[in-house]
mmCIF file of C-alpha atoms in Angstrom:
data_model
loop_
_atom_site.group_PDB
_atom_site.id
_atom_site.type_symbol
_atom_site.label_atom_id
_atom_site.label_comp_id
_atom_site.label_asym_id
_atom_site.label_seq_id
_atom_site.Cartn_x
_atom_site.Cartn_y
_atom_site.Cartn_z
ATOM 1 C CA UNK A 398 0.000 0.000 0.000
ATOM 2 C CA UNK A 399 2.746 2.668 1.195
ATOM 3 C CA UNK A 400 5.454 1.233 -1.559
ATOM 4 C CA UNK A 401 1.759 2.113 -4.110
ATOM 5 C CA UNK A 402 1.550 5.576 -2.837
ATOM 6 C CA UNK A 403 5.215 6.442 -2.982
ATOM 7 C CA UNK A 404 5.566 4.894 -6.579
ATOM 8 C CA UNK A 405 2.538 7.535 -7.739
ATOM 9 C CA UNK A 406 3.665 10.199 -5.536
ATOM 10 C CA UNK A 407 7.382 9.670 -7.450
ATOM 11 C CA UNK A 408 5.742 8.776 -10.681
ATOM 12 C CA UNK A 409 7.819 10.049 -14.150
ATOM 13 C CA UNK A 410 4.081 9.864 -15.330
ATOM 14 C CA UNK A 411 2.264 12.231 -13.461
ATOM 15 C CA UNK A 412 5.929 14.071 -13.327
ATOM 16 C CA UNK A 413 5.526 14.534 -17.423
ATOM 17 C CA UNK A 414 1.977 15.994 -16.710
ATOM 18 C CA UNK A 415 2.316 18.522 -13.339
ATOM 19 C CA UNK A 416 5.430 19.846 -15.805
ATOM 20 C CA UNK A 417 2.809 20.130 -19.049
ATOM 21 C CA UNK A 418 0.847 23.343 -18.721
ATOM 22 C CA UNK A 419 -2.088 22.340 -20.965
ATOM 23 C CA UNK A 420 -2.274 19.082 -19.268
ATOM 24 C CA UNK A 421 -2.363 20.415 -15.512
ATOM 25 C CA UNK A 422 -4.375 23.453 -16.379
ATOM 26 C CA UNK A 423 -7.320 21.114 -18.087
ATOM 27 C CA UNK A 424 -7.062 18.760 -15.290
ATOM 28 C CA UNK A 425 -7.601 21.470 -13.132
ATOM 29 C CA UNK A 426 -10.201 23.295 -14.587
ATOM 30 C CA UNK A 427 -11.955 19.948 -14.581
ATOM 31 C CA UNK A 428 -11.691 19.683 -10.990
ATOM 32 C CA UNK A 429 -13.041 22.870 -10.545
ATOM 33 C CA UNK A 430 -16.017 21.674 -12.503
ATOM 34 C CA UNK A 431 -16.985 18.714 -10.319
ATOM 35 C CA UNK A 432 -15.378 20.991 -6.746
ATOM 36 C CA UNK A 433 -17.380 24.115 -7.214
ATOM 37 C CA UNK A 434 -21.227 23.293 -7.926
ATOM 38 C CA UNK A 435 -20.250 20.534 -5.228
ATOM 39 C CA UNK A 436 -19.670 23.418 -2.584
ATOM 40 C CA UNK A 437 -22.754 25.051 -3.623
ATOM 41 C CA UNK A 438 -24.968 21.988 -3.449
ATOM 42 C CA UNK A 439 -23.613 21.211 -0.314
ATOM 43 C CA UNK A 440 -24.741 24.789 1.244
ATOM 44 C CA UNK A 441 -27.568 24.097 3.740
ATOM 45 C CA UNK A 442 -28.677 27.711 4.397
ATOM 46 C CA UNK A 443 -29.821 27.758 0.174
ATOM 47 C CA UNK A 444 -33.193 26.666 -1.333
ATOM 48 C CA UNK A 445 -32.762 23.719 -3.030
ATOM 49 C CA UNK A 446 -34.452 24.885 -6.368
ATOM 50 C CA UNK A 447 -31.546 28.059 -5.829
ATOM 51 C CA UNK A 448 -28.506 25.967 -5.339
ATOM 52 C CA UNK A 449 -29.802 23.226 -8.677
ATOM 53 C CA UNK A 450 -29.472 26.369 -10.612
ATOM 54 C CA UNK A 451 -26.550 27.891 -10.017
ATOM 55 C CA UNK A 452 -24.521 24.679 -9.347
ATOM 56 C CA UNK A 453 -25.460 23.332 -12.921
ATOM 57 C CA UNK A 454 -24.758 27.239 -13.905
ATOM 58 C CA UNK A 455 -21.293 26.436 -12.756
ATOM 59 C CA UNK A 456 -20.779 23.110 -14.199
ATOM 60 C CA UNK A 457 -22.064 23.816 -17.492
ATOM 61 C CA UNK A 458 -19.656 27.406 -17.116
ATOM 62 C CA UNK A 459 -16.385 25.577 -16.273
ATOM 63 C CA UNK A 460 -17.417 22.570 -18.643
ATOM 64 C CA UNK A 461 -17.275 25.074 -22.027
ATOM 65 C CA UNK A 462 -14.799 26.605 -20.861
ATOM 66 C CA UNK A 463 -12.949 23.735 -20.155
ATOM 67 C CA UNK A 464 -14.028 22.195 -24.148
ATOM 68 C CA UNK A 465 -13.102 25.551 -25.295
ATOM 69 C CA UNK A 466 -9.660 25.693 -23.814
ATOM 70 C CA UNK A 467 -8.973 21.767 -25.450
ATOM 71 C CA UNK A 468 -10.481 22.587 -28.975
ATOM 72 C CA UNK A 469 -9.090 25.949 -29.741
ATOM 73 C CA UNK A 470 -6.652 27.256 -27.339
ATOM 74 C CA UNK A 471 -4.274 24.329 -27.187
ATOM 75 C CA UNK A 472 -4.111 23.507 -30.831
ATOM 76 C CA UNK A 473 -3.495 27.023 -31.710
ATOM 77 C CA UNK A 474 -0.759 27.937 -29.402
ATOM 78 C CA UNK A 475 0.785 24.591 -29.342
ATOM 79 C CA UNK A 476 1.986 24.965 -33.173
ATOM 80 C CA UNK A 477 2.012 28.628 -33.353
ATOM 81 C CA UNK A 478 4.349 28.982 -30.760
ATOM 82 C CA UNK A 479 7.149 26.443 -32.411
ATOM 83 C CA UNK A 480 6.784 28.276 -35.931
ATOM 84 C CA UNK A 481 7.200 31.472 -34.415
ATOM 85 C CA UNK A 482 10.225 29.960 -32.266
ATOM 86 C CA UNK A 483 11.821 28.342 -35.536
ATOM 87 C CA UNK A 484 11.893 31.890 -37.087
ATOM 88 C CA UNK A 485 13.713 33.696 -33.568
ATOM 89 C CA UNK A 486 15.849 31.392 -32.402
ATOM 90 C CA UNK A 487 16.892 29.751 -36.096
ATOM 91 C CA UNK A 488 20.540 29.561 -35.079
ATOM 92 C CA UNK A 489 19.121 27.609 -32.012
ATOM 93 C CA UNK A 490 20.086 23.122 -32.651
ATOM 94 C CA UNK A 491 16.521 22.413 -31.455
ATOM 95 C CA UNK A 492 14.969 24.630 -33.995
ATOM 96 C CA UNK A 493 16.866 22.801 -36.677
ATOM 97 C CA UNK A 494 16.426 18.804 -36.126
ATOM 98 C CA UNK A 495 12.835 18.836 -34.864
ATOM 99 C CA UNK A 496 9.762 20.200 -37.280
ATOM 100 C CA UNK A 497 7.351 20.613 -34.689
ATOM 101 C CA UNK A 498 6.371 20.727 -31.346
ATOM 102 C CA UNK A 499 5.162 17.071 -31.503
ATOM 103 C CA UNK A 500 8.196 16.092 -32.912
ATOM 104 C CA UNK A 501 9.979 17.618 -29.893
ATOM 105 C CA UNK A 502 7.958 16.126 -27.428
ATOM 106 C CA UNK A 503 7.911 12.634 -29.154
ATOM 107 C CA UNK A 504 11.830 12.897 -29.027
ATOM 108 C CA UNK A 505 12.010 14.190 -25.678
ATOM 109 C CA UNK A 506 9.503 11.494 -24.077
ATOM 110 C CA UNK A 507 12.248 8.890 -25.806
ATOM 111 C CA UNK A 508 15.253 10.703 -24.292
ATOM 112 C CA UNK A 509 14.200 10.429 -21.098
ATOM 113 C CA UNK A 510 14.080 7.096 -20.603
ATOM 114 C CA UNK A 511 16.917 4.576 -19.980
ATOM 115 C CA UNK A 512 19.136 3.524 -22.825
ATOM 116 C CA UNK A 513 17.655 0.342 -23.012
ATOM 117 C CA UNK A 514 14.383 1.278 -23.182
ATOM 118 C CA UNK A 515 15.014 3.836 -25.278
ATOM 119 C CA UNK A 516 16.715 1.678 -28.452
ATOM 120 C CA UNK A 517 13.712 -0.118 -27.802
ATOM 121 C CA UNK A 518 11.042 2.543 -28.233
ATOM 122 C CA UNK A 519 12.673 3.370 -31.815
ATOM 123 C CA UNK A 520 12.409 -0.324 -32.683
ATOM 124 C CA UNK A 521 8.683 0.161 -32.621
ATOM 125 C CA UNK A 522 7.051 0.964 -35.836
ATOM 126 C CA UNK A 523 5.870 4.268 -34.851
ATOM 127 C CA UNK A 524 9.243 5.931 -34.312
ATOM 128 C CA UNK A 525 10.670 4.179 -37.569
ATOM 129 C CA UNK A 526 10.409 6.948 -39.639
ATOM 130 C CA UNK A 527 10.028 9.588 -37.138
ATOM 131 C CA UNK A 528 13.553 10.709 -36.647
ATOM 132 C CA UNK A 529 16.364 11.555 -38.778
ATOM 133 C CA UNK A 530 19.540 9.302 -38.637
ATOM 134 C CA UNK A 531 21.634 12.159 -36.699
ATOM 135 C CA UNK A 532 18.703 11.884 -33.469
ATOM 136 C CA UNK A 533 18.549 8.135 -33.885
ATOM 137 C CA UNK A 534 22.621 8.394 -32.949
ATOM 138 C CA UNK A 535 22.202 10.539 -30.576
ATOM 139 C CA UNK A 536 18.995 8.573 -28.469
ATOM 140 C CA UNK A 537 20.723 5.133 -29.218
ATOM 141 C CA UNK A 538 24.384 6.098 -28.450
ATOM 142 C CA UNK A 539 24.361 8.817 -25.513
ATOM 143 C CA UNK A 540 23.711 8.375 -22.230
ATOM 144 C CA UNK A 541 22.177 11.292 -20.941
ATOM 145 C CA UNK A 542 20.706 13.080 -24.702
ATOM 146 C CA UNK A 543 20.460 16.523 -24.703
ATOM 147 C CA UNK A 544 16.715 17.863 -23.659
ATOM 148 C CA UNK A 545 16.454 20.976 -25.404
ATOM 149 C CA UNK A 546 15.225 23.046 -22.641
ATOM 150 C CA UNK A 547 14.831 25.782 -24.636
ATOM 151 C CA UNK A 548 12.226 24.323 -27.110
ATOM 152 C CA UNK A 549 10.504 23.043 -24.192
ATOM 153 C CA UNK A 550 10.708 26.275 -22.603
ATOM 154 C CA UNK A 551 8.940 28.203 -26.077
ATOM 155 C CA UNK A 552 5.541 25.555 -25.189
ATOM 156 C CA UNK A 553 5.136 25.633 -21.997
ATOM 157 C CA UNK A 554 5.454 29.494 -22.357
ATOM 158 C CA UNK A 555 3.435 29.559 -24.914
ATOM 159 C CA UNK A 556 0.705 27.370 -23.414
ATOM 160 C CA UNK A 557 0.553 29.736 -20.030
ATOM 161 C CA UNK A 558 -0.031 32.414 -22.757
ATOM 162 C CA UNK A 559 -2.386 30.619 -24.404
ATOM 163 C CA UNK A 560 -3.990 29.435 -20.856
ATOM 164 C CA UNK A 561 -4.124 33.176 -19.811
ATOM 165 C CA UNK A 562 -5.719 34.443 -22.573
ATOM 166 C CA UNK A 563 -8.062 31.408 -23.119
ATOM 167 C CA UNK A 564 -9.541 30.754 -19.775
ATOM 168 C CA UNK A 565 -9.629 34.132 -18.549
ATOM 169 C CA UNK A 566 -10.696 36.373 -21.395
ATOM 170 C CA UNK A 567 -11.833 34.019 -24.364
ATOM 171 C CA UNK A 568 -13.651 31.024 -22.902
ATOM 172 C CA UNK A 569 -15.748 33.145 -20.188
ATOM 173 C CA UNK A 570 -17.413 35.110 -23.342
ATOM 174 C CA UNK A 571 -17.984 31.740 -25.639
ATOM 175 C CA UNK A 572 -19.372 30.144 -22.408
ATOM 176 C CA UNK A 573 -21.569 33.439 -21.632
ATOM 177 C CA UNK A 574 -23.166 33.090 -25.191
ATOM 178 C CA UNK A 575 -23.647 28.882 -24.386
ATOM 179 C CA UNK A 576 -24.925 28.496 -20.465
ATOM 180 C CA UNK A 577 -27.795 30.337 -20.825
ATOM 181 C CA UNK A 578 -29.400 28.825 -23.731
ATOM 182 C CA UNK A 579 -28.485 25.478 -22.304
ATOM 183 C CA UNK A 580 -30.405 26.236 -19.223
ATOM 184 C CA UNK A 581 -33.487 27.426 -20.785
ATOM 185 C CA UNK A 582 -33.149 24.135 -22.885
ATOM 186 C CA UNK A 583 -32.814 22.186 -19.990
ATOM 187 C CA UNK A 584 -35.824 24.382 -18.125
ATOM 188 C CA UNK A 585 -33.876 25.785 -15.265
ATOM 189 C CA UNK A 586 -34.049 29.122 -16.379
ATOM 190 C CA UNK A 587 -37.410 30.984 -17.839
ATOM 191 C CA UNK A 588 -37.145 32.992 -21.497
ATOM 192 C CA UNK A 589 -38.882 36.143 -21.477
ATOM 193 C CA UNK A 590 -42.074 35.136 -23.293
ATOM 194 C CA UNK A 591 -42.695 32.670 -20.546
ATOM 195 C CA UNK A 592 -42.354 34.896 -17.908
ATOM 196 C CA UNK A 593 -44.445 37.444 -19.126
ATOM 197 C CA UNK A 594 -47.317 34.369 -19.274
ATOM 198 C CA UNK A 595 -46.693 33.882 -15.984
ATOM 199 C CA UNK A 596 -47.269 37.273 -14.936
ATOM 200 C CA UNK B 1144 23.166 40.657 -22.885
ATOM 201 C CA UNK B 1145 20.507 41.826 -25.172
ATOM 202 C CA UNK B 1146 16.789 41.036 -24.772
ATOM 203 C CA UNK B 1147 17.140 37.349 -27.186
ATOM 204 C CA UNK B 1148 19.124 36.567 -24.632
ATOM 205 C CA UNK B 1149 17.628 37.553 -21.136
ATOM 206 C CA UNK B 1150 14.458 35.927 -23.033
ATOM 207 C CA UNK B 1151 15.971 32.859 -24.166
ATOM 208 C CA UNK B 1152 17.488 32.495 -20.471
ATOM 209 C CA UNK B 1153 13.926 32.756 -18.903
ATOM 210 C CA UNK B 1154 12.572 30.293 -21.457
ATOM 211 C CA UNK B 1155 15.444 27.785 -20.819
ATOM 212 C CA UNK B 1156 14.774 27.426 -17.183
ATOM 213 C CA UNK B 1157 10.994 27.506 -17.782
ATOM 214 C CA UNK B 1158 11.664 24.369 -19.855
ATOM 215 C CA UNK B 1159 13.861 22.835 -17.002
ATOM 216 C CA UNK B 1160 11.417 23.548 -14.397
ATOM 217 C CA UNK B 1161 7.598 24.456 -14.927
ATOM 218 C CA UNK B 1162 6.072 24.694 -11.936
ATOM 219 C CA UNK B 1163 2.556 24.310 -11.753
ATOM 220 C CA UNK B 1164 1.752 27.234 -9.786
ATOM 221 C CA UNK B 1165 2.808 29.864 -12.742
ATOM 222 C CA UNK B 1166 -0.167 29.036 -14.769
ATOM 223 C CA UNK B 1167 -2.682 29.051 -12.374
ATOM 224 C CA UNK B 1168 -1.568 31.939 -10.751
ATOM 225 C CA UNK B 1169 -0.852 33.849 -13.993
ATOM 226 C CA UNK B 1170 -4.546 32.672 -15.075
ATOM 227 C CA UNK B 1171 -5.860 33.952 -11.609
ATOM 228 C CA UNK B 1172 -4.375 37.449 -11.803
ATOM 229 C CA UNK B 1173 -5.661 38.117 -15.456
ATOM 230 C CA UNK B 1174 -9.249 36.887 -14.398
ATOM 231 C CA UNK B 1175 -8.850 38.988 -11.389
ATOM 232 C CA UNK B 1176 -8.764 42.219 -13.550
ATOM 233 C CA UNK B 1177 -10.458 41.163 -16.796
ATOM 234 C CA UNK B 1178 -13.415 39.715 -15.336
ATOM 235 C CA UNK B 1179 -14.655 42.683 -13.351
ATOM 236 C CA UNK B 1180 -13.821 44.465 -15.920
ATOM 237 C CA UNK B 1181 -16.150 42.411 -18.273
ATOM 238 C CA UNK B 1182 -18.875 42.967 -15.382
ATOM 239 C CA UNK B 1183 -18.538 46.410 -15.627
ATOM 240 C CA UNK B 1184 -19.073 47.164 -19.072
ATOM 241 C CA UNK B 1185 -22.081 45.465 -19.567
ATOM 242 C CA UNK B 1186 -24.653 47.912 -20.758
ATOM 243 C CA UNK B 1187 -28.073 46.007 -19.497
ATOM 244 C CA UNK B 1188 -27.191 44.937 -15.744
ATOM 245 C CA UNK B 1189 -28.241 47.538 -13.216
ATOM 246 C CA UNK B 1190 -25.340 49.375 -11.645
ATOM 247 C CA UNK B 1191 -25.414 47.870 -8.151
ATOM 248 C CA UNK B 1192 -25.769 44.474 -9.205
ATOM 249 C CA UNK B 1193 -23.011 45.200 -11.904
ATOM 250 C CA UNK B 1194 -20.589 46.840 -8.705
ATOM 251 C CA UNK B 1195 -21.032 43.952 -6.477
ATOM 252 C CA UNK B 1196 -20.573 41.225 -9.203
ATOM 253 C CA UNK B 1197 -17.562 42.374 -10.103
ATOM 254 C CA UNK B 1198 -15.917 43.375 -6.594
ATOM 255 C CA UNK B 1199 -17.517 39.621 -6.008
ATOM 256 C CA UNK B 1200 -15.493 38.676 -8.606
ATOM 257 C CA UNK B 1201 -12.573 39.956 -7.868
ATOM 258 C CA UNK B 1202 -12.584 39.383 -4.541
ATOM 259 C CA UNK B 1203 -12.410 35.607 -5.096
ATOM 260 C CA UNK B 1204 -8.917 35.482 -7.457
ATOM 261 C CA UNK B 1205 -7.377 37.711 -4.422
ATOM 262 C CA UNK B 1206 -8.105 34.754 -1.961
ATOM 263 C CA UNK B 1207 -6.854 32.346 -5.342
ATOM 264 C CA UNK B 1208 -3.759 33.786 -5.867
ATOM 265 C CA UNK B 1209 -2.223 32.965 -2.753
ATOM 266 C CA UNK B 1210 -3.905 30.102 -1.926
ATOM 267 C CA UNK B 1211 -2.773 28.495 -5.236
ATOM 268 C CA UNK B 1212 0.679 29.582 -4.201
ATOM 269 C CA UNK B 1213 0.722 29.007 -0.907
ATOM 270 C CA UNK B 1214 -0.982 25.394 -1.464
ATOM 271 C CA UNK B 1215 1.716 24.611 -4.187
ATOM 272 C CA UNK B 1216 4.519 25.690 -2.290
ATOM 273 C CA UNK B 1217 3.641 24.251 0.776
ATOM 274 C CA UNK B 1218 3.256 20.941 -0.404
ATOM 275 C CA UNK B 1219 6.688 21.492 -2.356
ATOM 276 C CA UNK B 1220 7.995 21.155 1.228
ATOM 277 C CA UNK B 1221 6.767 18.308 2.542
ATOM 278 C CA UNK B 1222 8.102 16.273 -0.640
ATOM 279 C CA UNK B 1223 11.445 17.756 0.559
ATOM 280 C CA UNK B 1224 11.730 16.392 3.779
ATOM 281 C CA UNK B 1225 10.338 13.021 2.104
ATOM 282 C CA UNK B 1226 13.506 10.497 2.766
ATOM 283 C CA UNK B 1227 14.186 9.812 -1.492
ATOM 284 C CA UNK B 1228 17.222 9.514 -3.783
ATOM 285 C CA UNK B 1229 17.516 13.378 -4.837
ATOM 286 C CA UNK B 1230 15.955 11.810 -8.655
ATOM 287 C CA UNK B 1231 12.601 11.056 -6.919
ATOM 288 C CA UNK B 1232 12.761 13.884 -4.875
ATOM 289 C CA UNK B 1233 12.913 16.197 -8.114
ATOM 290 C CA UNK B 1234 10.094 14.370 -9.214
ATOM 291 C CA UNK B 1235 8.266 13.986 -5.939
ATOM 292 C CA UNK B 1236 8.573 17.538 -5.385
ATOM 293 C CA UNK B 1237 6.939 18.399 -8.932
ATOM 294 C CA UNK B 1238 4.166 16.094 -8.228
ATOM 295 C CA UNK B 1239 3.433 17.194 -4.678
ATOM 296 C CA UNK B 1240 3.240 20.709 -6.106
ATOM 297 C CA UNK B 1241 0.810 19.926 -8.794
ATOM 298 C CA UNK B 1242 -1.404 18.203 -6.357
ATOM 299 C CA UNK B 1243 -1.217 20.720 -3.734
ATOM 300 C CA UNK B 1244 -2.630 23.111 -6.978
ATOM 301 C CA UNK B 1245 -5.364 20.764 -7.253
ATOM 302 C CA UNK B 1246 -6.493 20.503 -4.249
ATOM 303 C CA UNK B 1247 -6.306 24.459 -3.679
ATOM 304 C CA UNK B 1248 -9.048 24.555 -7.292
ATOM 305 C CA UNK B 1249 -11.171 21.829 -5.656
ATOM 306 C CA UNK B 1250 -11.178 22.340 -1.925
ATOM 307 C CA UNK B 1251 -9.403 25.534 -0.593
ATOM 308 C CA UNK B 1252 -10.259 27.929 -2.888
ATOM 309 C CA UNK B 1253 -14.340 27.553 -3.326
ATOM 310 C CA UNK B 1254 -13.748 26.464 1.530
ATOM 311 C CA UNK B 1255 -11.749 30.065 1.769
ATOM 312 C CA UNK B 1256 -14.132 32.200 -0.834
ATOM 313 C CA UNK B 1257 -17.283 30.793 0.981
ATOM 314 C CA UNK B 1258 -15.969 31.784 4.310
ATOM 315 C CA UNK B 1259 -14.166 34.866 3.120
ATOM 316 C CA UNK B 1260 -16.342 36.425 0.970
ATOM 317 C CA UNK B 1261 -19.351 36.156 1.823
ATOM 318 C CA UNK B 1262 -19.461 37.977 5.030
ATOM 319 C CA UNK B 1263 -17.837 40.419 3.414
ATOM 320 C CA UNK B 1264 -20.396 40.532 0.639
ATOM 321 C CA UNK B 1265 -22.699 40.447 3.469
ATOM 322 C CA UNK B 1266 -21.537 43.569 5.140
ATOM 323 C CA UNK B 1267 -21.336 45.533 2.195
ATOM 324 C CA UNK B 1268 -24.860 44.700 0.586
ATOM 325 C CA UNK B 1269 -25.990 45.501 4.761
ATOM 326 C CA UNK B 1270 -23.786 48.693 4.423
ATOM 327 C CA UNK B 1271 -25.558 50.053 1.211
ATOM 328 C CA UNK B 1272 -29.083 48.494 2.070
ATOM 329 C CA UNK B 1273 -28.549 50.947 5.638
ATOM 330 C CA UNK B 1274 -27.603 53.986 3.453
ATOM 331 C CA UNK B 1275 -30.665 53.515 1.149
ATOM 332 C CA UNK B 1276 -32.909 53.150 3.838
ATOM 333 C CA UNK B 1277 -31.449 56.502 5.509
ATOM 334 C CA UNK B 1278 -32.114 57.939 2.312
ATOM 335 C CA UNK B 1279 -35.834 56.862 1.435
ATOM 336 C CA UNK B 1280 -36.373 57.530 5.251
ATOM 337 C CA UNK B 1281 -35.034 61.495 4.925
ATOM 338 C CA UNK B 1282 -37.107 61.267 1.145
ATOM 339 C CA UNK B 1283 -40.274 60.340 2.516
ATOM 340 C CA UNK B 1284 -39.823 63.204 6.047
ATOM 341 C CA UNK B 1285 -39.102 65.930 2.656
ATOM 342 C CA UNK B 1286 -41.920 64.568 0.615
ATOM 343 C CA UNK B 1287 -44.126 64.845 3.582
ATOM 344 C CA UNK B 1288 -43.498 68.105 4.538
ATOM 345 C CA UNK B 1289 -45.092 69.390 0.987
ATOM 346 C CA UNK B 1290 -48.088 65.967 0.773
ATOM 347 C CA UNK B 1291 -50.428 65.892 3.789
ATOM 348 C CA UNK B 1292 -52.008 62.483 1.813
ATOM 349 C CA UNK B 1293 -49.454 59.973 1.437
ATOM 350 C CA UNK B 1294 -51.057 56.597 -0.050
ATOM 351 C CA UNK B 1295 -48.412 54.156 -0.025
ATOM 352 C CA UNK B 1296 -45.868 54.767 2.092
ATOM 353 C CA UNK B 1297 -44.110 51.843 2.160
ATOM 354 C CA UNK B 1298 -43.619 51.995 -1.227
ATOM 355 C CA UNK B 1299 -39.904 53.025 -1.527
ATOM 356 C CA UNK B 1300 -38.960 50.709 1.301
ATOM 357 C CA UNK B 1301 -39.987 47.439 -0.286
ATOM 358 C CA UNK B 1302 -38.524 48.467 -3.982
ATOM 359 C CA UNK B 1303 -35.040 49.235 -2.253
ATOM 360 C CA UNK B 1304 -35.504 44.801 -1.119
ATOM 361 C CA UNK B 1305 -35.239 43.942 -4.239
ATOM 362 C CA UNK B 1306 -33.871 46.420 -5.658
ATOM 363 C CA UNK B 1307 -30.358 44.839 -6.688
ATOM 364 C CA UNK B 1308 -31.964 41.945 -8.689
ATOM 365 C CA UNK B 1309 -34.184 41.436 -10.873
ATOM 366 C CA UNK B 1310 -36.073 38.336 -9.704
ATOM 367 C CA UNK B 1311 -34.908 36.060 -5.866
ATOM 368 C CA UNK B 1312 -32.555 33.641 -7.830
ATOM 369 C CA UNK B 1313 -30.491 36.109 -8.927
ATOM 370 C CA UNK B 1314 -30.400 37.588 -6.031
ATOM 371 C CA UNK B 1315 -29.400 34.457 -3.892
ATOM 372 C CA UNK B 1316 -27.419 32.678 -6.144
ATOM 373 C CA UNK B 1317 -24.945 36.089 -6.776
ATOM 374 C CA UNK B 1318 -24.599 35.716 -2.594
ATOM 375 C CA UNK B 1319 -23.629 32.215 -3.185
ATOM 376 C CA UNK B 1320 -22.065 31.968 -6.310
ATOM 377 C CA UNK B 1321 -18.249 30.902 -5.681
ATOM 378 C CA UNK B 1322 -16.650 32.130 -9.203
ATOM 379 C CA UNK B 1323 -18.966 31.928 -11.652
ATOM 380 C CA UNK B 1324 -20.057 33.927 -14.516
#
């Protein structure tokens, strides 16, 4: 049980994601769409009619953001920011041997495993024909391969950018134009023809 | 060192080392501004609801900047003092940081803004409904002086009850609302 705890608490896996922005900030906001209508529904001193409404006002608010954030921010920043890298830093190694960012973080997923595992990985059909024969050398020959901090550097950065600008400015106003539709449809919230019948 | 450089330094050591506080705490200062801000300039809300929506709103990322921080940072520590070989500790320490983040979005954050704010929220909706009632009260002495016949005069003091929403909902679910729209 202990030895189970310490192996996630140590694990390369969740490692790879707490240092991913996209991936930690999704899992996140996804938290914060199960933790906050949870805190609301749990609120004795509310009406329960009151706290159905704006709990599922929550959910469905952190949910499009959240589907927003996948669909268009991470796509968009993800390869912009390696294009826009390639043409800065073009004197930079990294810039030169990988294409894009998944290239990069195919290559760097590879080079941070053992050198056993790591000849391998590139046995596998899938990394065949991935790499050129100078990073084949260099992942089947060196110990330690180079990580490229900087290209890493240019996605994460650009994925905070992206993050910032997604889930604080662009997803609130897509999700403003979604939730309350989606309540009406659901019949938590009355349209204004029905409340002036019921006046 | 020019500015490629001081940039490509910053980026470098990003790429060693993202901790998983600078997003959410980047993400929490820009909401912090932008969404009152967004509160503000809509045209159809009524101006008190619109004022306390967005101090509301930007009330809560105050209390979610440093919690996120202080939860990430915090849990940092105790991975420190965890008895590993200094790889798993580097990795420990990254993973007890990202799940002292999560645990700030699910549980801190939405504990600290309910007990926080609220009062708070409280005291100042109190604050104004006390300074609207010393108004109507001073109204209705002035209006009386000049109208000896007065038919309603309760009038003023039950608008000003429901006078910062539109319908109850609203009303309670802005009070209880932990950082939604």
């Amino acid at each position: 049980m202990i030895g189970g705890v310490t192996n996630f608490l140590t694990s390369s896996t969740l490692s790879s994601i707490s240092q991913n922005t996209a991936a930690s900030v999704s899992i996140e906001t996804g938290l914060k769409s199960i933790g906050r209508p949870a805190f609301i529904l749990a609120d004795k001193k509310i009406e329960p009619q009151t706290k159905r409404y704006a709990a599922m006002k929550e959910f469905l608010y952190q949910a499009t953001c959240l589907a927003t954030y996948m669909a268009i921010i991470i796509p968009v920043f993800k390869n912009g920011s390696f294009k826009l890298a390639k043409k800065i830093f073009k004197e930079e190694e990294c810039f030169k041997l990988f294409k894009n960012t998944n290239h990069y973080l195919n290559y760097r997923k590879i080079a941070s495993m053992n050198k056993n595992d790591r000849v391998a990985t590139l046995g596998k059909e899938k990394y065949k024909n991935m790499f050129s024969k100078e990073i084949k050398d260099k992942l089947m020959t060196t110990n330690n391969p180079e990580a490229y901090n900087l290209a890493k550097g240019v996605i994460e950065c650009s994925n905070i950018i992206g993050s910032v600008l997604g889930l604080a400015i662009f997803a609130p106003q897509v999700s403003h134009l979604i939730v309350h539709p989606v309540l009406k449809f659901i019949g938590m919230e009355k349209d204004e023809q029905s409340k002036t019948k019921t006046n | 060192m020019g500015m490629k450089d001081s940039i490509k330094k910053v980026l470098v050591k990003l790429g060693e080392n993202n901790k998983p506080t600078y997003a959410v705490m980047a993400i929490a200062v820009v909401k912090g501004i932008a969404r009152p801000l967004f509160t503000m300039s809509d045209k159809h809300a009524d101006p008190e609801t619109k004022k306390y929506t967005a101090i509301r709103e930007g009330l809560t990322e105050v209390v979610a900047i440093p919690t996120y921080f202080a939860c990430g940072e915090l849990a940092g520590k105790v991975a420190n003092k965890l008895n590993l070989s200094p790889e798993k500790k580097a990795l420990a320490r990254s993973n007890f940081m990202f799940l002292g983040v999560c645990a700030a979005a699910l549980v801190v954050i939405p504990a600290l803004a309910s007990i926080t704010i609220k009062p708070f929220m409280n005291k100042i909706q109190n604050g104004n409904k006390s300074k609207e009632k010393i108004n109507e009260i001073s109204n209705i002495s002035e209006q009386s002086k000049f109208n000896s016949v007065k038919k309603e005069p309760n009038f003023k003091a039950k608008k000003t009850m429901t006078s910062y929403y539109s319908n109850p909902i609203q009303a309670q679910t802005a009070i209880l609302k932990v950082g939604g729209l």
